Structures are given as C-alpha cells and as structure tokens.
Amino acid sequence: MSQKRWNVAVVGATGAVGEQILRLLAEREFPIAQLKVLSSARSAGKTLQFNNETVTVEEAQPESFHGVDIALFSAGGDVSRELIPHAIQAGTLCIDNTNAFRMDPNTPLVVPEVNGQEIFNHKGCIANPNCSTIQMVVALKPLYDRFGISKIIVSTYQAVSGAGARAIEELNRQTAGIIAGDLVTPDILPSAGLPVKHQIAFNVIPQIDKFQDNGFTLEELKMIKETQKIMGDPSIKVTSTCVRVPVVYGHSESIYVELKSDFEMEDVRELLANAPGVVLVDDPATQQYPMPVHATGKNDTFVGRVRRDLYEPRGLNMWVVSDNLLKGAAWNAVQIAEQWIAKQEG
Ligand code: NAP
Ligand code: 3JN
C-alpha cells in the first residue's frame, strides 16, 4: 500500500457501530492523516481512544466535512439525510450505514464480495446494506452465480446489538432483574420510537422496526428490496420474517433458497467453502454448525446445516450466522473504504 494518507470522519463514533468502525480502522492500520470523531451534541466534548491517542468527540454539523476525504456514517437515517448532501458538496466520499439512500437509484448499495464493482459508480455516497441482508447475500452469491436463484424464504434471529448500545444494556438489565426476581419494565425494544415495548430477556420478539401497511415490518422489506438491488435481479422472489432474540452479538438466519437449475450437493459445498467472506462450518457427525458465540468478533459469514429440501429437488436449506456489527455494518463499510482507496492509489 502506498503512503498516501486520508482525512477520515466517523459520524456516530460513540455508538455501537461507530465503536467497531474505530476499532477496525485502528486494527487494519487504515492510512489516516486526520481523524474526526463526530456525534450529537450529547457526546460532544467526550474523549475516545484511537491507536493509543485521545480524540475529542465533536458535534456533527454541516460544516464538519471541509477537508474530509472519507466519512463513515452510522448515526441514523435522519442524520445521514441531513448531513450527507453537505459532505458530498465538500468533496467527501460518504459511506453510509443507514437506510437513508439504500434504494436511491443514484447510490450504489454495496457488499464487496457480491457487487464490489459498484464501489466505483458512486456520486459521492455509497450505501451499506442492512446487516441481515449483507450476511444473506454473501452466502447466496456463489449459488446465484452458478445456478441462479428463483426464490428465497428467510427467517432471522437478530441480536439486540442491532438495535444499538441501549438495547444491549436493556437485555443485560432485564436478564439480571428477572434472575433476581424483580419486575422488569421494557424501555427500548422492539424499537426506540415505538409506543409499545416488549420484554426481550427470556423471550423472542417477532417485530424489528415499524409495521408497514402490507403487514411486513420495515426490516423485512429492507431485506427483500436490498437483496434484489444488490444481486441486480428484481425477479428473485424474497420473503422474510425478522425476529429479535436475546443474543447480544451475531445475527442468525434460517434460509430456504430455490435454485433455477439442478445441482449436486457436492458442488454446493465446494462453492460455499471457496466463496469469499464465507466459512463453511457444517459437520453433523461432530455437531459442527455456526452459532453467534463463535461468530462474535469475526468479519466472516458462517454457513452450515446445508441440506437439500425433501420435497423440492432444487430447494436448499441453510443456516447463516455473522457478527451484525462487523460484516453487518462496520466491517462492510471499512472494506468498501479500503477497496476505494486501493483503486485511487492505482
Ligand atoms: P447507537 O449505539 O444508538 O449509536 C447512535 C450513534 O449516533 C451515537 O454515536 C450517537 O451520538 C449518534 N447520533 C445520534 N443522534 C445524532 C445526531 N443528531 N447527530 C449526530 N450523531 C448522532 O446506534 P448504532 O447501533 O451504532 O446504530 C447507529 C445507526 O447505524 C442506526 O441508526 C442505523 O442507521 C445504522 N445501523 C446500521 C446497521 C446495518 O445493518 N448496516 C446496523 C446497525 C445500525 P451520541 O453519543 O451523541 O448520542
Ligand atoms: O435491528 C437490527 O438488527 C438492525 C438495525 C438496523 C437499523 C436500525 C435503526 C435504523 C437501521 C438499518 O440499518 O436499516 C436503521 C436505518 O438506518 O433505518
């Protein structure tokens, strides 16, 4: 890698995703000249550690982006909608972890293992898909390329960290409270901003984000539409049920996929074993399969329980697990930034 260094801003640096972005930038020795860590006014003035240096959090404002080459956003859709146009105007490449621009036809929606070439078609902003979409398309892309995909039926088992730092605290607090015999009052989940709250400790909640008029939740619709956009194939029929489970890190997915052509299981296993970003963990004889406790802290997507459907010869079932804050958010964003700078440097 050449010596060129870049001015980088992390917007939402004090959040669950922002914390992982900073950790990865340091771990990967991202070539940073100057780092800005931005949040709301609430955290402005706080300090964070980065590469053994203390950095002071500043309030994110429209003028924060002058001189910034790359900004990684994870402060919610409203912040992205407000600030990204200013950042683009300032010449900053924005990599956005929110839903704000994902379906915008002028914004590439990128998972490097699937459609990495789209990184170079941006007009100032590259969108990171939803965490549940990312791990699914990483696992399905090798099968799509070889056999085609006609239908996907997915059910998710999503960790509370997907709902932010306060949801992690809520699961810990409720679990300790219930074990101690206390009454618990749900405060955050299913989603901050919704009027009704449900207990997450020792429970599962079949709602992630708001309900839409068609009975699907927004999270479910994100998975459907984003998958078609990333794969570049609106003909794929996708249906999704998204569920919150009392796990801190790591989303799991039960996926049924119908392929367009006949396949041998041996070929499917070989494709998955060699796919970029995929680790095949699939040995029923020794009870090996992916689980969130093993995926936590890893950048890969883990695939197991791969089996042909009993009734549909072109149907496959599989179990897919990944760290939602890493491949599902921070790592996918940093990966995009790395691939973009690699190209700038020739
Ligand atoms: P979080 O832990 O609640 O952190 C939110 C972050 O946003 C904090 O740094 C917060 O700063 C900052 N923020 C809030 N309001 C702001 C404002 N008005 N101006 C500037 N900064 C503001 O949430 P998270 O889990 O990190 O998620 C943050 C966002 O990332 C989500 O809303 C979502 O859009 C996106 N996300 C994407 C995925 C994905 O699937 N790709 C997964 C999770 C999250 P303070 O410390 O000042 O409050
Ligand atoms: O709940 C999860 O597991 C993933 C949550 C993602 C999320 C949470 C709040 C707002 C998003 C997202 O990435 O789609 C958003 C949003 O940007 O709309």
Short mmCIF file of C-alpha atoms and ligand atoms in Angstrom, two decimals:
data_model
loop_
_atom_site.label_atom_id
_atom_site.label_comp_id
_atom_site.label_asym_id
_atom_site.label_seq_id
_atom_site.Cartn_x
_atom_site.Cartn_y
_atom_site.Cartn_z
CA MET A 1 0.00 0.00 0.00
CA SER A 2 1.31 3.48 -0.86
CA GLN A 3 1.96 6.18 1.71
CA LYS A 4 -0.97 8.44 0.81
CA ARG A 5 -2.98 9.17 3.94
CA TRP A 6 -6.60 10.27 4.14
CA ASN A 7 -8.64 12.58 6.34
CA VAL A 8 -11.39 10.42 7.81
CA ALA A 9 -14.55 11.25 9.79
CA VAL A 10 -16.64 8.76 11.74
CA VAL A 11 -20.19 10.06 12.29
CA GLY A 12 -21.89 8.26 15.19
CA ALA A 13 -18.50 7.42 16.65
CA THR A 14 -19.88 6.92 20.18
CA GLY A 15 -22.45 4.31 19.10
CA ALA A 16 -22.32 0.51 18.87
CA VAL A 17 -21.44 0.58 15.14
CA GLY A 18 -19.13 3.62 15.40
CA GLU A 19 -17.11 1.93 18.14
CA GLN A 20 -16.48 -1.05 15.84
CA ILE A 21 -15.59 1.21 12.89
CA LEU A 22 -12.92 2.92 15.01
CA ARG A 23 -11.60 -0.41 16.28
CA LEU A 24 -11.34 -1.76 12.70
CA LEU A 25 -9.69 1.40 11.33
CA ALA A 26 -7.01 1.04 14.01
CA GLU A 27 -6.66 -2.75 13.66
CA ARG A 28 -6.38 -2.54 9.85
CA GLU A 29 -3.89 0.35 10.06
CA PHE A 30 -6.12 2.37 7.76
CA PRO A 31 -3.92 5.16 6.35
CA ILE A 32 -5.37 8.10 8.27
CA ALA A 33 -3.88 11.58 8.20
CA GLN A 34 -6.51 13.23 10.44
CA LEU A 35 -9.42 11.58 12.23
CA LYS A 36 -12.62 13.37 13.25
CA VAL A 37 -14.99 11.62 15.62
CA LEU A 38 -18.49 13.08 15.43
CA SER A 39 -21.72 12.52 17.37
CA SER A 40 -24.68 14.54 18.58
CA ALA A 41 -24.31 17.47 20.98
CA ARG A 42 -24.92 14.96 23.81
CA SER A 43 -21.48 13.36 23.46
CA ALA A 44 -19.55 16.37 22.13
CA GLY A 45 -16.53 17.02 24.35
CA LYS A 46 -16.20 13.38 25.46
CA THR A 47 -12.94 11.66 24.62
CA LEU A 48 -12.28 8.34 22.86
CA GLN A 49 -9.11 6.31 22.49
CA PHE A 50 -7.81 5.65 18.98
CA ASN A 51 -4.44 3.98 18.40
CA ASN A 52 -3.37 4.92 21.94
CA GLU A 53 -4.25 8.55 21.28
CA THR A 54 -7.05 10.53 22.85
CA VAL A 55 -9.51 12.09 20.40
CA THR A 56 -12.25 14.53 21.37
CA VAL A 57 -15.77 13.98 20.08
CA GLU A 58 -17.25 16.91 18.15
CA GLU A 59 -20.86 17.61 17.29
CA ALA A 60 -21.62 16.59 13.68
CA GLN A 61 -22.65 19.66 11.72
CA PRO A 62 -23.00 20.55 8.03
CA GLU A 63 -19.60 22.28 8.06
CA SER A 64 -17.81 19.33 9.74
CA PHE A 65 -16.71 17.88 6.38
CA HIS A 66 -14.40 20.52 4.94
CA GLY A 67 -11.11 18.78 4.17
CA VAL A 68 -12.53 15.32 4.99
CA ASP A 69 -11.80 12.71 2.27
CA ILE A 70 -13.90 9.82 3.59
CA ALA A 71 -16.77 9.87 6.11
CA LEU A 72 -18.34 6.74 7.57
CA PHE A 73 -21.88 7.41 8.79
CA SER A 74 -23.75 5.39 11.45
CA ALA A 75 -25.84 7.93 13.32
CA GLY A 76 -29.27 7.04 11.96
CA GLY A 77 -31.10 7.87 8.75
CA ASP A 78 -32.14 11.41 9.71
CA VAL A 79 -28.53 12.43 10.35
CA SER A 80 -27.43 10.91 7.03
CA ARG A 81 -30.25 12.60 5.12
CA GLU A 82 -29.31 15.95 6.64
CA LEU A 83 -25.50 15.81 6.54
CA ILE A 84 -24.53 13.66 3.56
CA PRO A 85 -25.56 16.27 0.96
CA HIS A 86 -23.27 18.79 2.75
CA ALA A 87 -20.45 16.27 2.92
CA ILE A 88 -20.77 15.44 -0.79
CA GLN A 89 -20.72 19.17 -1.54
CA ALA A 90 -17.45 19.38 0.42
CA GLY A 91 -15.99 16.61 -1.79
CA THR A 92 -16.17 13.88 0.86
CA LEU A 93 -16.82 10.25 -0.12
CA CYS A 94 -19.64 9.16 2.23
CA ILE A 95 -20.08 5.52 3.21
CA ASP A 96 -23.49 5.32 4.82
CA ASN A 97 -24.62 2.59 7.19
CA THR A 98 -28.21 3.79 7.32
CA ASN A 99 -31.32 3.16 5.29
CA ALA A 100 -31.41 6.79 4.03
CA PHE A 101 -30.04 6.29 0.50
CA ARG A 102 -30.02 2.50 0.04
CA MET A 103 -32.82 2.43 -2.51
CA ASP A 104 -31.81 5.70 -4.20
CA PRO A 105 -31.09 4.76 -7.84
CA ASN A 106 -28.05 7.08 -7.83
CA THR A 107 -26.49 5.41 -4.79
CA PRO A 108 -24.72 2.08 -5.13
CA LEU A 109 -25.67 -0.45 -2.43
CA VAL A 110 -22.54 -2.49 -1.93
CA VAL A 111 -21.36 -5.74 -0.44
CA PRO A 112 -17.80 -6.10 -1.74
CA GLU A 113 -17.98 -9.90 -2.14
CA VAL A 114 -21.17 -9.58 -4.21
CA ASN A 115 -21.09 -6.36 -6.25
CA GLY A 116 -17.77 -4.71 -5.34
CA GLN A 117 -17.52 -3.18 -8.81
CA GLU A 118 -20.35 -0.79 -7.82
CA ILE A 119 -17.99 0.99 -5.40
CA PHE A 120 -16.61 2.89 -8.37
CA ASN A 121 -20.02 4.04 -9.66
CA HIS A 122 -20.74 6.37 -6.78
CA LYS A 123 -21.82 10.01 -6.93
CA GLY A 124 -20.42 10.87 -3.50
CA CYS A 125 -22.29 8.29 -1.43
CA ILE A 126 -22.06 4.50 -1.18
CA ALA A 127 -24.71 2.76 0.93
CA ASN A 128 -24.06 -0.17 3.23
CA PRO A 129 -27.00 -2.60 3.24
CA ASN A 130 -28.89 -3.71 6.32
CA CYS A 131 -26.98 -6.26 8.42
CA SER A 132 -29.48 -9.07 7.80
CA THR A 133 -29.27 -8.54 4.05
CA ILE A 134 -25.47 -8.48 3.98
CA GLN A 135 -24.86 -11.90 5.51
CA MET A 136 -27.59 -13.48 3.39
CA VAL A 137 -26.26 -12.20 0.06
CA VAL A 138 -22.66 -13.10 0.95
CA ALA A 139 -23.81 -16.72 1.47
CA LEU A 140 -26.10 -16.85 -1.58
CA LYS A 141 -23.94 -15.09 -4.18
CA PRO A 142 -21.85 -18.16 -5.15
CA LEU A 143 -25.04 -20.18 -5.63
CA TYR A 144 -26.66 -17.37 -7.62
CA ASP A 145 -23.69 -17.14 -9.98
CA ARG A 146 -23.63 -20.87 -10.67
CA PHE A 147 -27.29 -21.96 -10.57
CA GLY A 148 -29.46 -18.79 -10.48
CA ILE A 149 -31.98 -18.17 -7.71
CA SER A 150 -35.76 -18.03 -8.14
CA LYS A 151 -36.98 -17.81 -4.53
CA ILE A 152 -35.68 -17.09 -1.01
CA ILE A 153 -37.58 -17.65 2.24
CA VAL A 154 -35.64 -16.29 5.22
CA SER A 155 -36.35 -16.11 8.96
CA THR A 156 -33.93 -14.13 11.08
CA TYR A 157 -32.83 -14.45 14.71
CA GLN A 158 -31.36 -11.00 15.32
CA ALA A 159 -29.12 -9.96 18.20
CA VAL A 160 -30.07 -6.96 20.33
CA SER A 161 -26.87 -5.08 19.40
CA GLY A 162 -28.56 -4.43 16.04
CA ALA A 163 -30.84 -2.03 17.91
CA GLY A 164 -27.96 -0.05 19.41
CA ALA A 165 -25.99 0.30 22.62
CA ARG A 166 -29.09 0.98 24.74
CA ALA A 167 -30.73 -2.29 23.60
CA ILE A 168 -27.66 -4.24 24.78
CA GLU A 169 -27.98 -2.57 28.18
CA GLU A 170 -31.70 -3.38 28.21
CA LEU A 171 -31.12 -7.12 27.64
CA ASN A 172 -28.43 -7.21 30.35
CA ARG A 173 -30.60 -5.26 32.81
CA GLN A 174 -33.73 -7.36 32.19
CA THR A 175 -31.84 -10.66 32.41
CA ALA A 176 -30.23 -9.71 35.73
CA GLY A 177 -33.53 -8.30 37.01
CA ILE A 178 -35.59 -11.37 36.15
CA ILE A 179 -33.00 -13.71 37.68
CA ALA A 180 -33.12 -11.59 40.84
CA GLY A 181 -36.92 -11.92 40.89
CA ASP A 182 -37.60 -8.27 40.06
CA LEU A 183 -40.37 -6.94 37.82
CA VAL A 184 -38.93 -5.56 34.58
CA THR A 185 -40.26 -2.62 32.60
CA PRO A 186 -39.31 -2.83 28.90
CA ASP A 187 -37.98 0.50 27.68
CA ILE A 188 -36.36 0.21 24.21
CA LEU A 189 -37.31 -2.91 22.22
CA PRO A 190 -38.82 -3.76 19.79
CA SER A 191 -37.61 -0.35 18.63
CA ALA A 192 -36.89 3.08 20.12
CA GLY A 193 -39.66 5.39 18.95
CA LEU A 194 -42.46 2.78 19.03
CA PRO A 195 -45.24 3.25 21.59
CA VAL A 196 -45.46 -0.38 22.82
CA LYS A 197 -42.43 -2.10 24.38
CA HIS A 198 -41.86 -5.82 24.97
CA GLN A 199 -39.60 -7.85 27.23
CA ILE A 200 -36.59 -9.31 25.40
CA ALA A 201 -34.92 -11.33 28.18
CA PHE A 202 -36.11 -14.98 28.04
CA ASN A 203 -38.35 -14.05 25.09
CA VAL A 204 -38.33 -13.54 21.32
CA ILE A 205 -39.99 -10.58 19.58
CA PRO A 206 -41.31 -11.07 16.02
CA GLN A 207 -41.01 -7.39 15.17
CA ILE A 208 -37.97 -5.40 14.02
CA ASP A 209 -38.70 -1.80 13.06
CA LYS A 210 -42.16 -0.42 12.23
CA PHE A 211 -45.03 -2.31 10.62
CA GLN A 212 -45.96 -1.30 7.08
CA ASP A 213 -49.47 -1.37 5.57
CA ASN A 214 -48.81 -4.76 3.94
CA GLY A 215 -48.18 -6.47 7.32
CA PHE A 216 -44.42 -6.76 6.83
CA THR A 217 -42.05 -4.82 9.06
CA LEU A 218 -39.64 -2.30 7.57
CA GLU A 219 -36.69 -4.60 8.40
CA GLU A 220 -38.36 -7.39 6.40
CA LEU A 221 -38.96 -5.11 3.42
CA LYS A 222 -35.35 -3.89 3.60
CA MET A 223 -34.16 -7.49 3.24
CA ILE A 224 -36.42 -8.07 0.24
CA LYS A 225 -35.68 -4.89 -1.73
CA GLU A 226 -31.98 -4.66 -0.87
CA THR A 227 -31.36 -8.28 -1.92
CA GLN A 228 -32.87 -7.62 -5.35
CA LYS A 229 -30.86 -4.39 -5.76
CA ILE A 230 -27.51 -5.89 -4.68
CA MET A 231 -27.95 -9.01 -6.81
CA GLY A 232 -29.13 -6.78 -9.68
CA ASP A 233 -32.10 -9.10 -10.15
CA PRO A 234 -35.62 -7.90 -9.29
CA SER A 235 -37.00 -11.26 -10.42
CA ILE A 236 -35.80 -13.03 -7.25
CA LYS A 237 -38.85 -13.69 -5.08
CA VAL A 238 -37.86 -12.97 -1.47
CA THR A 239 -39.97 -13.28 1.65
CA SER A 240 -38.70 -12.54 5.13
CA THR A 241 -39.69 -12.76 8.81
CA CYS A 242 -37.41 -10.83 11.16
CA VAL A 243 -37.25 -11.75 14.83
CA ARG A 244 -35.29 -10.29 17.78
CA VAL A 245 -33.76 -12.87 20.12
CA PRO A 246 -31.97 -12.45 23.45
CA VAL A 247 -28.47 -12.71 21.98
CA VAL A 248 -26.04 -9.78 22.30
CA TYR A 249 -23.91 -10.10 19.13
CA GLY A 250 -24.45 -12.14 15.94
CA HIS A 251 -27.49 -12.44 13.70
CA SER A 252 -28.58 -15.95 12.62
CA GLU A 253 -30.74 -16.78 9.62
CA SER A 254 -32.64 -19.84 8.51
CA ILE A 255 -32.66 -19.62 4.72
CA TYR A 256 -34.59 -21.71 2.21
CA VAL A 257 -33.49 -20.99 -1.35
CA GLU A 258 -34.80 -22.36 -4.64
CA LEU A 259 -32.20 -22.53 -7.38
CA LYS A 260 -33.02 -22.21 -11.07
CA SER A 261 -31.12 -25.28 -12.18
CA ASP A 262 -30.34 -28.75 -10.85
CA PHE A 263 -27.41 -29.07 -8.50
CA GLU A 264 -25.24 -31.65 -6.77
CA MET A 265 -24.73 -31.18 -3.02
CA GLU A 266 -21.01 -31.73 -3.51
CA ASP A 267 -20.85 -28.70 -5.84
CA VAL A 268 -22.86 -26.55 -3.45
CA ARG A 269 -20.48 -27.37 -0.60
CA GLU A 270 -17.42 -26.71 -2.73
CA LEU A 271 -18.81 -23.34 -3.89
CA LEU A 272 -19.60 -22.28 -0.33
CA ALA A 273 -16.25 -23.50 1.00
CA ASN A 274 -14.41 -21.38 -1.57
CA ALA A 275 -16.63 -18.30 -1.57
CA PRO A 276 -15.04 -15.00 -0.47
CA GLY A 277 -16.07 -13.99 3.04
CA VAL A 278 -17.76 -17.35 3.71
CA VAL A 279 -16.62 -20.00 6.18
CA LEU A 280 -18.41 -23.33 5.84
CA VAL A 281 -18.97 -24.92 9.26
CA ASP A 282 -21.06 -27.95 8.50
CA ASP A 283 -20.41 -31.35 10.03
CA PRO A 284 -23.46 -33.01 11.58
CA ALA A 285 -21.34 -36.02 12.58
CA THR A 286 -19.37 -33.84 15.00
CA GLN A 287 -22.21 -31.38 15.66
CA GLN A 288 -20.41 -28.51 13.92
CA TYR A 289 -22.58 -25.62 12.78
CA PRO A 290 -22.39 -21.85 13.01
CA MET A 291 -23.51 -20.11 16.20
CA PRO A 292 -23.44 -16.45 17.29
CA VAL A 293 -20.99 -17.14 20.15
CA HIS A 294 -18.44 -18.36 17.58
CA ALA A 295 -19.13 -15.61 15.02
CA THR A 296 -18.77 -12.75 17.51
CA GLY A 297 -15.74 -10.59 16.77
CA LYS A 298 -15.14 -12.19 13.34
CA ASN A 299 -15.50 -10.50 9.96
CA ASP A 300 -16.66 -13.62 8.07
CA THR A 301 -20.10 -15.07 7.36
CA PHE A 302 -20.52 -18.63 8.66
CA VAL A 303 -22.69 -21.15 6.81
CA GLY A 304 -23.86 -24.58 7.94
CA ARG A 305 -26.78 -27.04 8.15
CA VAL A 306 -26.68 -27.14 4.33
CA ARG A 307 -29.15 -29.72 3.02
CA ARG A 308 -31.35 -30.40 0.02
CA ASP A 309 -35.04 -29.92 0.64
CA LEU A 310 -37.03 -33.15 0.99
CA TYR A 311 -39.77 -32.13 -1.48
CA GLU A 312 -38.21 -29.58 -3.85
CA PRO A 313 -35.12 -31.02 -5.58
CA ARG A 314 -33.91 -27.51 -6.45
CA GLY A 315 -34.51 -26.32 -2.87
CA LEU A 316 -31.73 -25.87 -0.31
CA ASN A 317 -31.89 -25.14 3.40
CA MET A 318 -29.06 -23.48 5.28
CA TRP A 319 -28.17 -21.65 8.49
CA VAL A 320 -26.14 -18.45 8.19
CA VAL A 321 -24.53 -16.53 11.08
CA SER A 322 -22.44 -13.37 11.15
CA ASP A 323 -21.46 -10.62 13.59
CA ASN A 324 -24.07 -7.97 12.78
CA LEU A 325 -21.87 -5.09 13.94
CA LEU A 326 -18.90 -6.29 11.84
CA LYS A 327 -19.78 -7.78 8.43
CA GLY A 328 -23.31 -6.46 9.04
CA ALA A 329 -22.13 -2.87 9.45
CA ALA A 330 -18.61 -1.70 10.42
CA TRP A 331 -16.50 -4.22 8.50
CA ASN A 332 -18.54 -3.94 5.30
CA ALA A 333 -18.10 -0.13 5.46
CA VAL A 334 -14.36 -0.26 6.17
CA GLN A 335 -13.93 -2.91 3.44
CA ILE A 336 -15.59 -0.52 0.95
CA ALA A 337 -13.30 2.30 2.07
CA GLU A 338 -10.22 0.08 1.72
CA GLN A 339 -11.20 -1.04 -1.78
CA TRP A 340 -11.91 2.54 -2.83
CA ILE A 341 -8.55 3.90 -1.63
CA ALA A 342 -6.71 0.94 -3.17
CA LYS A 343 -8.09 1.97 -6.59
CA GLN A 344 -7.29 5.69 -6.08
CA GLU A 345 -3.70 4.73 -5.48
CA GLY A 346 -3.58 2.77 -8.73
P1 NAP B 1 -26.33 3.65 18.84
O1 NAP B 1 -25.47 2.73 19.59
O2 NAP B 1 -27.61 4.11 19.44
O3 NAP B 1 -25.44 4.95 18.45
C1 NAP B 1 -26.00 6.05 17.78
C2 NAP B 1 -24.88 6.99 17.38
O4 NAP B 1 -25.43 8.05 16.59
C3 NAP B 1 -24.20 7.66 18.57
O5 NAP B 1 -22.87 7.92 18.27
C4 NAP B 1 -24.97 8.98 18.67
O6 NAP B 1 -24.26 10.01 19.32
C5 NAP B 1 -25.12 9.31 17.20
N1 NAP B 1 -26.17 10.26 16.97
C6 NAP B 1 -27.46 10.19 17.36
N2 NAP B 1 -28.14 11.30 17.00
C7 NAP B 1 -27.24 12.09 16.36
C8 NAP B 1 -27.32 13.38 15.78
N3 NAP B 1 -28.45 14.08 15.75
N4 NAP B 1 -26.20 13.89 15.21
C9 NAP B 1 -25.04 13.20 15.22
N5 NAP B 1 -24.90 11.98 15.79
C10 NAP B 1 -26.00 11.44 16.35
O7 NAP B 1 -26.73 3.06 17.44
P2 NAP B 1 -25.89 2.08 16.47
O8 NAP B 1 -26.27 0.69 16.74
O9 NAP B 1 -24.46 2.45 16.50
O10 NAP B 1 -26.54 2.43 15.08
C11 NAP B 1 -26.46 3.72 14.53
C12 NAP B 1 -27.10 3.71 13.15
O11 NAP B 1 -26.34 2.87 12.30
C13 NAP B 1 -28.51 3.13 13.11
O12 NAP B 1 -29.49 4.12 13.39
C14 NAP B 1 -28.60 2.63 11.71
O13 NAP B 1 -28.99 3.65 10.84
C15 NAP B 1 -27.18 2.21 11.42
N6 NAP B 1 -27.05 0.76 11.61
C16 NAP B 1 -26.90 0.05 10.53
C17 NAP B 1 -26.79 -1.31 10.63
C18 NAP B 1 -26.70 -2.10 9.42
O14 NAP B 1 -27.40 -3.06 9.36
N7 NAP B 1 -25.87 -1.76 8.45
C19 NAP B 1 -26.78 -1.95 11.84
C20 NAP B 1 -26.92 -1.20 12.95
C21 NAP B 1 -27.05 0.18 12.81
P3 NAP B 1 -24.49 10.38 20.87
O15 NAP B 1 -23.47 9.62 21.65
O16 NAP B 1 -24.23 11.84 20.91
O17 NAP B 1 -25.90 10.03 21.22
O1 3JN B 2 -32.19 -4.21 14.18
C1 3JN B 2 -31.20 -4.67 13.62
O2 3JN B 2 -30.73 -5.78 13.90
C2 3JN B 2 -30.56 -3.90 12.52
C3 3JN B 2 -30.98 -2.49 12.59
C4 3JN B 2 -30.66 -1.62 11.67
C5 3JN B 2 -31.15 -0.27 11.75
C6 3JN B 2 -31.56 0.26 12.97
C7 3JN B 2 -32.06 1.56 13.04
C8 3JN B 2 -32.17 2.33 11.93
C9 3JN B 2 -31.23 0.51 10.61
C10 3JN B 2 -30.73 -0.04 9.32
O3 3JN B 2 -29.53 -0.19 9.18
O4 3JN B 2 -31.53 -0.31 8.43
C11 3JN B 2 -31.75 1.80 10.69
C12 3JN B 2 -31.87 2.67 9.50
O5 3JN B 2 -30.86 3.12 9.01
O6 3JN B 2 -33.01 2.92 9.07
#
